[in-house]
Short mmCIF file of C-alpha atoms and ligand atoms in Angstrom, two decimals:
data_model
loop_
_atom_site.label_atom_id
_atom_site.label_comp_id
_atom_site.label_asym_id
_atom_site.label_seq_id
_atom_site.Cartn_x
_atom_site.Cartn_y
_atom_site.Cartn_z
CA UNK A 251 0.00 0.00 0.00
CA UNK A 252 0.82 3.68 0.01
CA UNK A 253 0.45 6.04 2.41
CA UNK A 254 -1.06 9.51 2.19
CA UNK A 255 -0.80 12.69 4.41
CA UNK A 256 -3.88 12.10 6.13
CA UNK A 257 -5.95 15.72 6.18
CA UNK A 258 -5.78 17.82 9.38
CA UNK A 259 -9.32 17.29 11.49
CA UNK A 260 -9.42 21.38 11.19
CA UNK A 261 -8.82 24.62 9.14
CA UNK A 262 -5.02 25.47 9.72
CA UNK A 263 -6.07 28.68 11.25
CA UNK A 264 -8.29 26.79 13.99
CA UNK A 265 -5.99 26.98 16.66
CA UNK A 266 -4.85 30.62 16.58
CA UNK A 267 -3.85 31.57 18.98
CA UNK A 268 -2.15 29.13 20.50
CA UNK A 269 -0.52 27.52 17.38
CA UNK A 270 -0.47 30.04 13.99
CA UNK A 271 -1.20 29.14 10.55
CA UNK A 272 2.01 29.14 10.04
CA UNK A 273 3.30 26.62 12.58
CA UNK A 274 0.30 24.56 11.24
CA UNK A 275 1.27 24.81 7.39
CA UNK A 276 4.63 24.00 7.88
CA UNK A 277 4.00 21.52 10.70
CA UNK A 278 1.58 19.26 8.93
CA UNK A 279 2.20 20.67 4.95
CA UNK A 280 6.42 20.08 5.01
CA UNK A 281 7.15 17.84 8.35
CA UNK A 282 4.37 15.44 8.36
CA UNK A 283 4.27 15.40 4.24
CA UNK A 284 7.69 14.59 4.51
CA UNK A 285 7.49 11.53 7.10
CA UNK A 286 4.74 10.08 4.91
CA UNK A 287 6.85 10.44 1.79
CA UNK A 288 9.69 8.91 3.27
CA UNK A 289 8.29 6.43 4.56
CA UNK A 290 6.71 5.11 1.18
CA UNK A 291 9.78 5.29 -0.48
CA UNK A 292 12.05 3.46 2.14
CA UNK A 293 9.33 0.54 2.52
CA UNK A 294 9.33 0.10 -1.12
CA UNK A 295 13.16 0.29 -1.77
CA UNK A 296 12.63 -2.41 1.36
CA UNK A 297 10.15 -4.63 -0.43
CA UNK A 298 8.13 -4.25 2.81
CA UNK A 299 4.75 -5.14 2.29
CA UNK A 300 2.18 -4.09 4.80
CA UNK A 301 -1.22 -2.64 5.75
CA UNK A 302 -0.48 0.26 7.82
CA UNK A 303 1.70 2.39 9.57
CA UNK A 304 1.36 0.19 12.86
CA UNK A 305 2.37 -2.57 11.07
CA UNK A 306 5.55 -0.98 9.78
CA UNK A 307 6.60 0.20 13.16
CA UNK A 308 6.11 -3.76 14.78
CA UNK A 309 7.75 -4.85 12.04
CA UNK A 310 11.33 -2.49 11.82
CA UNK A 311 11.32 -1.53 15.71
CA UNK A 312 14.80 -2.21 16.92
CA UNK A 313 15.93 -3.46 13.63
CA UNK A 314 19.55 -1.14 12.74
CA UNK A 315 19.12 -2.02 9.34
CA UNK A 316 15.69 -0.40 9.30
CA UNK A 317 16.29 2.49 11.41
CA UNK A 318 15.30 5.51 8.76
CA UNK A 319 12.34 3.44 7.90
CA UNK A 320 11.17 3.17 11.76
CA UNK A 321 11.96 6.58 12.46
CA UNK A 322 10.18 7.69 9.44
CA UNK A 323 7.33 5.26 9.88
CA UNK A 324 7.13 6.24 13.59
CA UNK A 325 7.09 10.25 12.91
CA UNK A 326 3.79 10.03 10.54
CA UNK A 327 1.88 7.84 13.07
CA UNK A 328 2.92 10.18 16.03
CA UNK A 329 2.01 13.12 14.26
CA UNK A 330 -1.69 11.68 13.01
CA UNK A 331 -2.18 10.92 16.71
CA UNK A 332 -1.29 14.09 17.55
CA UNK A 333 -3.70 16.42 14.92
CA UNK A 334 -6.41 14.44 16.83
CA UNK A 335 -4.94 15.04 20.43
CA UNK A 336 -5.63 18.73 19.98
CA UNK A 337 -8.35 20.89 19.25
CA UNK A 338 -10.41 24.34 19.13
CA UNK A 339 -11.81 24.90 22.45
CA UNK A 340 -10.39 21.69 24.16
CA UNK A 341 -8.07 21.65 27.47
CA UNK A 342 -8.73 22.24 31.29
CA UNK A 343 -10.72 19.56 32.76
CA UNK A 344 -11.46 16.12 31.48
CA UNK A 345 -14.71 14.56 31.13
CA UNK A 346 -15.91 11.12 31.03
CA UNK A 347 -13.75 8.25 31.23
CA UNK A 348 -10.77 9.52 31.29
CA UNK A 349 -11.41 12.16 33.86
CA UNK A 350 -12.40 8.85 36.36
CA UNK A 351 -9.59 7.19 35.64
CA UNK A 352 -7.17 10.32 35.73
CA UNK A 353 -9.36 10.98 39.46
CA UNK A 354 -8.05 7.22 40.09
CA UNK A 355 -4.15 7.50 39.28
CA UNK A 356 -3.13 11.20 39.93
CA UNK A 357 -4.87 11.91 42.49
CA UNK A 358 -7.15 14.76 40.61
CA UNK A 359 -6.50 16.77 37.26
CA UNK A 360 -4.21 19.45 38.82
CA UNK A 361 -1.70 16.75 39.68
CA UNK A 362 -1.97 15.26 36.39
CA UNK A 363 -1.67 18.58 34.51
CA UNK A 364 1.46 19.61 35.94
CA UNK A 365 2.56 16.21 35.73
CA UNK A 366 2.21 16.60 32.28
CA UNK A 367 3.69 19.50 31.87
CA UNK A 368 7.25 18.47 33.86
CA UNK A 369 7.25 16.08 31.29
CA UNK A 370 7.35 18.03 28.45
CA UNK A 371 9.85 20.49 30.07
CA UNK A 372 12.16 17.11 31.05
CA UNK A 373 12.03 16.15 27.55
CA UNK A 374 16.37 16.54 26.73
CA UNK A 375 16.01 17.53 22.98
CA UNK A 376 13.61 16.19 20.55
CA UNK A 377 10.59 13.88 21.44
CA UNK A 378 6.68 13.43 22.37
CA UNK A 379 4.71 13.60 25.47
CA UNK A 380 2.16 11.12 26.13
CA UNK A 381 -0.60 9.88 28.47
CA UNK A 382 -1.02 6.63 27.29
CA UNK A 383 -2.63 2.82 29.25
CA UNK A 384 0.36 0.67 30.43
CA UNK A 385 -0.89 -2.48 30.48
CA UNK A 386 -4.37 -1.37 32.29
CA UNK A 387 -2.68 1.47 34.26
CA UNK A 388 -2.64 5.26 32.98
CA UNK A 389 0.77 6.92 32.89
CA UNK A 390 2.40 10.16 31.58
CA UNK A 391 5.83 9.20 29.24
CA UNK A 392 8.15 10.95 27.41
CA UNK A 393 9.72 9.03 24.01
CA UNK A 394 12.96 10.45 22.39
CA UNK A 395 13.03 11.31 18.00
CA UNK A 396 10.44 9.41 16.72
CA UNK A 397 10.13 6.88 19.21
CA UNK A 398 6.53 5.56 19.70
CA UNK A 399 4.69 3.65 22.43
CA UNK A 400 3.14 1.60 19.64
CA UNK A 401 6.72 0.21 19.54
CA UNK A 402 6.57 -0.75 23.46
CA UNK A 403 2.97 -2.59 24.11
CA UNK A 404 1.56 0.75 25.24
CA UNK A 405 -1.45 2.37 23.97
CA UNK A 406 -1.27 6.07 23.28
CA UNK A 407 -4.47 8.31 24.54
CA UNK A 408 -3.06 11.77 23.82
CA UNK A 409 0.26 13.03 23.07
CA UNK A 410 2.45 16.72 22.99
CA UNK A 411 4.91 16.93 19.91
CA UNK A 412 7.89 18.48 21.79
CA UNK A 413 10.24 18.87 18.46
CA UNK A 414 10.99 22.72 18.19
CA UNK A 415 9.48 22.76 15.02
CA UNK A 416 6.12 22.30 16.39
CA UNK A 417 6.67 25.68 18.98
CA UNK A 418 9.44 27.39 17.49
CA UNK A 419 7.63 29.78 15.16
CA UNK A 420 5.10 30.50 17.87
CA UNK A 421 7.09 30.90 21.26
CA UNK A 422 10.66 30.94 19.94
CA UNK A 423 12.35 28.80 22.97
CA UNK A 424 9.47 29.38 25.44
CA UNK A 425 8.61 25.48 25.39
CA UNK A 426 6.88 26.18 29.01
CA UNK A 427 4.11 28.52 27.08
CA UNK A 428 3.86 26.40 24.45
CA UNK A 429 3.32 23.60 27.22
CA UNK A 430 0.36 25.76 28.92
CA UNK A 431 -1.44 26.72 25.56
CA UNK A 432 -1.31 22.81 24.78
CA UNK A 433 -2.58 21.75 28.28
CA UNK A 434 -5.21 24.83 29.20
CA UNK A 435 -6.74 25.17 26.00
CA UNK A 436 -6.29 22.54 23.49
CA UNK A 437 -5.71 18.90 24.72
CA UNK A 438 -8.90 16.94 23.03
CA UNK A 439 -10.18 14.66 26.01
CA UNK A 440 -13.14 13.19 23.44
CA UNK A 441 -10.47 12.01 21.93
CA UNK A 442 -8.82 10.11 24.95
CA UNK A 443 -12.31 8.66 25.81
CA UNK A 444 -12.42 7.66 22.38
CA UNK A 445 -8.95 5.71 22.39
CA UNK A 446 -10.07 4.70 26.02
CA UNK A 447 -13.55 3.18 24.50
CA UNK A 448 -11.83 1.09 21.79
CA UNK A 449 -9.19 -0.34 24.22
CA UNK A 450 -12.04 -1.64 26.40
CA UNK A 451 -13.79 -2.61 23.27
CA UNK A 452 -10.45 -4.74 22.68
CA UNK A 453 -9.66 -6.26 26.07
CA UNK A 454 -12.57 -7.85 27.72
CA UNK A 455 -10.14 -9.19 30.64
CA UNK A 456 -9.93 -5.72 32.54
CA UNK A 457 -10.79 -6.31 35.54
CA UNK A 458 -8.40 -4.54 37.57
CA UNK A 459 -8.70 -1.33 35.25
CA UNK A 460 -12.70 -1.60 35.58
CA UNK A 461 -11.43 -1.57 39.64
CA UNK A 462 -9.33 1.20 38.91
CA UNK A 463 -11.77 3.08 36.48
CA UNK A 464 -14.90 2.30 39.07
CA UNK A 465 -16.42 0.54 35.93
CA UNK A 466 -19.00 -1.70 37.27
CA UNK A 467 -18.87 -5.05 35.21
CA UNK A 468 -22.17 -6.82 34.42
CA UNK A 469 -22.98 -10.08 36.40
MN1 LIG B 1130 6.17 17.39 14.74
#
């Protein structure tokens, strides 16, 4: 198969103005065009054949000899989760789901939110920010490059591109504004319920997360 830019899930001025146009244009119209391009033309000079992204990443993750391929392979998937982890009018509070089950491992959203954002200051050089499920257990990560927790068993909820490229147009090296913009007004928590709903759909043996989430199971 092979892969296309897949279209932003908003007009590139919809998040002025906490990201520009012009972060957006060159953010998902050069970096994201370019990981997708890539990443066709490495697979096929591979003779890799596959059916998505996910399977590329299983399949060249800790492989040297397939490095640029994972990296590039990696970058397009982290970046398509990441169009959907923001939004117009999103951050502050969670609802639903995921505000239960943040309620059940941080404490409450404050702790969460500034867990969050330590992480994305920690973050030494180029990488992502994500709340993702470990195993049945919610938990804020940091990966390095293009590293993915698709690569390491984990399932992603919502994640923070922390490569300059994404702020630097915006907030120059002010990655702590960037960080509060991201976290107070544009994290999408549908979308975390949403990547919550089809892990539950998946694993039907949760019942320590059902514990954790206060999910009554039926008799
Ligand atoms: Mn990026």
């Amino acid at each position: 198969m092979t892969l296309a830019l897949p279209e932003l899930p908003y007009a590139y001025n919809a998040l002025q103005p906490y990201i520009s146009q012009a972060t957006l244009l060159f953010h998902h119209g050069k970096h994201h065009r370019a990981y997708v391009q890539r990443t066709n033309e490495l697979a096929a000079e591979a003779h890799l054949t596959y059916q998505s992204l996910e399977a590329i990443i299983t399949k060249t993750a800790g492989q040297f000899a397939h490095q640029e391929l994972f990296n590039n392979a990696a970058q397009a998937c982290n970046h398509g989760i990441y169009w959907h982890s923001i939004r117009p009018g999103g951050g502050g509070e969670p609802h639903g789901k995921i505000a239960a089950l943040i309620k059940a491992c941080f404490g409450d959203y404050q702790t969460a939110a500034k867990q969050l954002k330590d992480a994305v200051m920690g973050q030494f050089g180029s990488g992502w920010t994500w709340l993702v499920l470990d195993g049945d257990r919610l938990e804020i990560t940091n990966t390095s490059n293009a590293d993915t927790p698709r690569a390491h068993g984990q399932t992603p909820l919502l994640v923070i591109d922390v490569w300059e490229h994404a702020y630097y147009l915006d907030y120059q090296n002010d990655r702590a504004v960037y960080a509060d913009a991201i976290i107070n007004h544009l994290l999408n928590w549908e979308f975390a319920n949403q990547n919550l709903s089809r892990w539950e759909a998946e694993n039907k043996d949760r019942t320590r997360y059902d514990a954790i989430a206060g999910i009554k199971q039926p008799i």
